[in-house]
Amino acid sequence: MSHWPYPRIVAHRGGGKLAPENTLAAIDLGIARGFKMFECDAKLSHDSEIFLLHDDTLERTSNAWGVAGEMNWDVLNKVDAGSWFGKAFAGEPLALLSDVAERCRQQNVMVNIEIKPTTGVETRTGTEVALAAQQLWAGMATPLLSSFSVEALAAAQLAAPELPRGLLLDEWDDNWQELTSRLGCVSIHLNHQLLDEARVTALKNAGLRILVYTVNHPERARTLMQWGVDCICTDNLEQIGPGFGA
């Protein structure tokens, strides 16, 4: 990807550690702190509404329990996704991807949508998220899609080939070049602990942009930038802000 419009610093799950993850409240907090791009996780409800949630299940980040992807949106829409984080966020609902697109349009910010399929619906999730992103972000800065799921990324590639894609890896895979090439990826998104300067150089020489997660120590962020990493995804919004490293 010769043209890379995305900023150097990305707010992880909207508001990092300052707000309940993957909510509009988190996104609003990141925007209020000057961030121009945030990352969020998108999955399907049983009736194919696209909403934000990291885990397959609701327990960790809400007052509900069970596999979210097995529930219809009218049930999920009643979930409290804020109280677990703090009283100030009580009653914060799960966010729809369409709500996220509206925030991007209103505030002129960008997004990395991680396709986070419920186990077993990888292909359908990749297809539907990509098609929705294509439609919802029409006329705006193009969203960057990513996923750990090769199946979901392949489906996104078929559904909306013009949307940029990044392969997510939490463990190093010596087959990264074949995978990113086959999936038409413009970027590779890596656990920052996997990287040294030689690996950064190899990835860059292959023509890939590099996004790293989740970098919360300023010194590590500076080192990664010096090596040539393109995007730092952080939970530490206070110390690694939008102007970091400028």
Coordinates of C-alpha atoms in Angstrom, one line a residue:
M1 CA 0.0 0.0 0.0
S2 CA 1.9 3.1 -1.2
H3 CA -0.6 5.4 0.4
W4 CA -0.9 4.8 4.1
P5 CA -3.3 7.4 5.6
Y6 CA -3.3 6.1 9.2
P7 CA -1.7 8.0 12.1
R8 CA 1.2 6.6 14.1
I9 CA -0.7 6.1 17.4
V10 CA -4.0 4.1 17.7
A11 CA -6.2 3.9 20.8
H12 CA -6.8 0.3 21.7
R13 CA -10.4 -0.7 21.9
G14 CA -11.4 2.9 21.8
G15 CA -10.3 4.3 25.2
G16 CA -7.5 2.1 26.3
K17 CA -7.5 1.5 30.0
L18 CA -9.6 4.7 30.7
A19 CA -13.0 3.4 29.7
P20 CA -15.0 0.2 29.2
E21 CA -13.5 -1.3 26.1
N22 CA -15.3 -1.4 22.7
T23 CA -18.0 1.1 23.8
L24 CA -19.0 4.4 22.3
A25 CA -18.0 5.9 25.7
A26 CA -14.5 4.6 25.1
I27 CA -14.4 5.9 21.6
D28 CA -15.6 9.3 22.7
L29 CA -13.0 9.4 25.4
G30 CA -10.2 8.6 22.9
I31 CA -11.6 11.3 20.5
A32 CA -11.7 13.8 23.4
R33 CA -8.0 13.1 24.1
G34 CA -7.1 13.9 20.5
F35 CA -6.7 10.5 19.0
K36 CA -7.4 10.3 15.3
M37 CA -7.7 6.5 15.1
F38 CA -8.9 3.7 17.3
E39 CA -9.1 -0.1 17.1
C40 CA -12.3 -2.0 17.9
D41 CA -13.5 -5.6 17.7
A42 CA -16.6 -6.5 15.5
K43 CA -18.7 -9.7 15.6
L44 CA -22.2 -10.8 14.6
S45 CA -25.2 -11.4 16.7
H46 CA -27.3 -14.4 15.9
D47 CA -29.5 -12.3 13.7
S48 CA -26.5 -10.7 11.9
E49 CA -26.3 -7.3 13.6
I50 CA -22.7 -6.2 13.8
F51 CA -21.6 -5.1 17.2
L52 CA -18.4 -4.5 19.3
L53 CA -17.2 -7.2 21.6
H54 CA -13.8 -8.8 22.0
D55 CA -14.6 -12.2 23.7
D56 CA -16.9 -14.9 22.5
T57 CA -18.7 -14.6 25.8
L58 CA -20.2 -11.6 27.7
E59 CA -19.0 -12.3 31.2
R60 CA -15.7 -10.3 31.3
T61 CA -17.0 -7.0 30.0
S62 CA -20.7 -6.8 30.9
N63 CA -23.3 -7.8 33.4
A64 CA -24.5 -10.6 31.2
W65 CA -23.3 -14.1 30.5
G66 CA -23.2 -16.6 27.6
V67 CA -22.1 -16.7 24.0
A68 CA -23.0 -13.3 22.5
G69 CA -23.1 -14.6 18.9
E70 CA -25.9 -17.0 19.9
M71 CA -28.1 -14.1 21.0
N72 CA -30.3 -11.8 18.9
W73 CA -29.7 -8.1 19.0
D74 CA -32.9 -7.3 20.9
V75 CA -31.4 -9.3 23.8
L76 CA -27.8 -7.9 23.5
N77 CA -29.2 -4.4 23.3
K78 CA -30.3 -4.6 26.9
V79 CA -26.8 -5.6 28.2
D80 CA -24.9 -3.2 30.5
A81 CA -21.3 -3.0 29.1
G82 CA -20.1 -0.3 31.4
S83 CA -20.8 -1.1 35.1
W84 CA -18.0 -3.7 35.3
F85 CA -15.5 -0.9 34.6
G86 CA -17.0 1.8 36.9
K87 CA -20.1 3.4 38.2
A88 CA -19.6 6.4 35.9
F89 CA -20.3 4.1 32.9
A90 CA -23.3 2.2 34.3
G91 CA -25.8 1.5 31.6
E92 CA -23.4 1.9 28.7
P93 CA -24.8 -0.4 26.0
L94 CA -23.0 -2.6 23.5
A95 CA -22.1 -0.5 20.4
L96 CA -23.2 -1.3 16.9
L97 CA -20.7 -0.9 14.1
S98 CA -23.1 1.6 12.5
D99 CA -22.7 3.7 15.6
V100 CA -19.0 3.6 15.2
A101 CA -19.2 4.7 11.6
E102 CA -21.4 7.6 12.6
R103 CA -18.8 8.7 15.2
C104 CA -16.1 8.5 12.5
R105 CA -18.2 10.7 10.2
Q106 CA -19.0 13.3 12.9
Q107 CA -15.5 13.5 14.3
N108 CA -13.4 12.8 11.2
V109 CA -11.5 10.0 12.8
M110 CA -10.3 6.6 11.5
V111 CA -10.7 3.0 12.6
N112 CA -9.1 -0.4 12.6
I113 CA -11.9 -2.9 12.6
E114 CA -10.7 -6.2 13.9
I115 CA -13.0 -8.9 12.6
K116 CA -13.5 -11.1 15.7
P117 CA -15.8 -14.0 14.7
T118 CA -17.6 -16.1 17.2
T119 CA -16.0 -19.5 17.0
G120 CA -17.5 -21.3 14.0
V121 CA -18.8 -18.4 12.0
E122 CA -15.5 -17.1 10.6
T123 CA -16.4 -16.9 7.0
R124 CA -19.9 -15.3 7.5
T125 CA -18.4 -12.7 9.9
G126 CA -15.6 -11.8 7.5
T127 CA -18.1 -11.3 4.7
E128 CA -20.7 -9.3 6.6
V129 CA -18.2 -7.1 8.4
A130 CA -16.4 -6.2 5.2
L131 CA -19.6 -5.5 3.3
A132 CA -20.9 -3.3 6.1
A133 CA -17.6 -1.4 6.4
Q134 CA -17.6 -0.8 2.7
Q135 CA -21.1 0.7 2.9
L136 CA -20.9 2.5 6.3
W137 CA -17.6 4.2 5.6
A138 CA -18.4 5.3 2.1
G139 CA -17.0 8.8 1.5
M140 CA -14.8 8.6 4.6
A141 CA -11.2 7.6 5.4
T142 CA -11.1 3.9 4.5
P143 CA -11.3 1.6 7.6
L144 CA -8.4 -0.9 8.0
L145 CA -9.7 -4.4 8.5
S146 CA -7.7 -7.0 10.4
S147 CA -8.2 -10.5 11.9
F148 CA -6.4 -13.4 13.5
S149 CA -8.8 -15.6 11.4
V150 CA -7.4 -16.4 8.0
E151 CA -10.9 -17.6 7.0
A152 CA -12.4 -14.3 8.0
L153 CA -9.8 -12.3 6.2
A154 CA -10.2 -14.4 3.1
A155 CA -13.9 -13.8 3.2
A156 CA -13.4 -10.1 3.6
Q157 CA -11.1 -10.1 0.6
L158 CA -13.7 -11.7 -1.6
A159 CA -16.5 -9.5 -0.3
A160 CA -14.8 -6.1 -0.4
P161 CA -11.4 -6.5 -2.1
E162 CA -10.7 -2.8 -2.2
L163 CA -10.7 -2.4 1.6
P164 CA -7.2 -2.7 3.1
R165 CA -6.5 -5.8 5.2
G166 CA -4.0 -6.7 7.9
L167 CA -3.1 -10.2 9.2
L168 CA -3.0 -10.4 13.0
L169 CA -0.4 -12.7 14.6
D170 CA 0.1 -13.3 18.3
E171 CA 2.9 -15.8 17.6
W172 CA 5.5 -15.5 14.9
D173 CA 4.7 -17.5 11.8
D174 CA 7.6 -18.1 9.4
N175 CA 4.9 -18.4 6.7
W176 CA 3.9 -14.7 7.1
Q177 CA 4.9 -13.7 3.6
E178 CA 2.8 -16.4 1.9
L179 CA -0.2 -15.7 4.1
T180 CA -0.1 -11.9 3.7
S181 CA 0.4 -12.3 -0.1
R182 CA -2.4 -14.8 -0.5
L183 CA -4.8 -12.6 1.5
G184 CA -3.8 -9.4 -0.3
C185 CA -2.8 -7.8 3.0
V186 CA -1.2 -4.3 3.0
S187 CA -0.2 -4.7 6.7
I188 CA 0.7 -7.2 9.4
H189 CA -0.4 -6.6 12.9
L190 CA 1.8 -8.2 15.5
N191 CA 2.2 -8.6 19.3
H192 CA 5.1 -6.1 19.7
Q193 CA 7.1 -8.6 21.7
L194 CA 7.6 -10.7 18.6
L195 CA 9.6 -8.0 16.9
D196 CA 13.3 -7.1 16.8
E197 CA 14.9 -4.8 14.3
A198 CA 15.8 -7.6 11.8
R199 CA 12.2 -8.8 11.7
V200 CA 10.9 -5.2 11.1
T201 CA 13.4 -4.8 8.3
A202 CA 12.3 -8.1 6.7
L203 CA 8.6 -7.2 6.9
K204 CA 9.2 -3.7 5.5
N205 CA 11.3 -5.1 2.7
A206 CA 8.4 -7.3 1.7
G207 CA 6.3 -4.1 1.3
L208 CA 4.2 -4.5 4.4
R209 CA 3.1 -1.8 6.8
I210 CA 3.4 -2.8 10.5
L211 CA 0.9 -2.2 13.3
V212 CA 1.9 -3.4 16.8
Y213 CA -0.2 -4.1 19.9
T214 CA -0.4 -3.5 22.8
V215 CA 2.4 -1.1 23.5
N216 CA 2.1 0.6 26.9
H217 CA 5.7 1.7 27.7
P218 CA 6.9 4.9 26.1
E219 CA 10.5 3.7 25.7
R220 CA 9.4 0.5 23.8
A221 CA 7.1 2.7 21.6
R222 CA 10.1 4.9 20.7
T223 CA 12.3 1.9 19.9
L224 CA 9.6 0.4 17.7
M225 CA 9.2 3.7 15.8
Q226 CA 12.9 4.0 15.3
W227 CA 12.9 0.5 13.7
G228 CA 10.2 1.6 11.3
V229 CA 7.0 0.4 12.7
D230 CA 4.1 2.3 11.2
C231 CA 1.4 2.2 13.9
I232 CA 1.5 1.7 17.7
C233 CA -1.7 0.5 19.3
T234 CA -1.8 1.4 23.0
D235 CA -3.9 1.2 26.1
N236 CA -1.7 3.9 27.7
L237 CA -3.5 7.0 26.4
E238 CA -2.0 9.2 29.0
Q239 CA 1.7 8.6 28.2
I240 CA 1.5 7.5 24.5
G241 CA -0.8 10.2 23.1
P242 CA -1.6 11.2 19.5
G243 CA 1.4 13.4 19.2
F244 CA 3.9 10.8 20.6
G245 CA 7.1 10.6 18.7
A246 CA 6.4 13.6 16.5

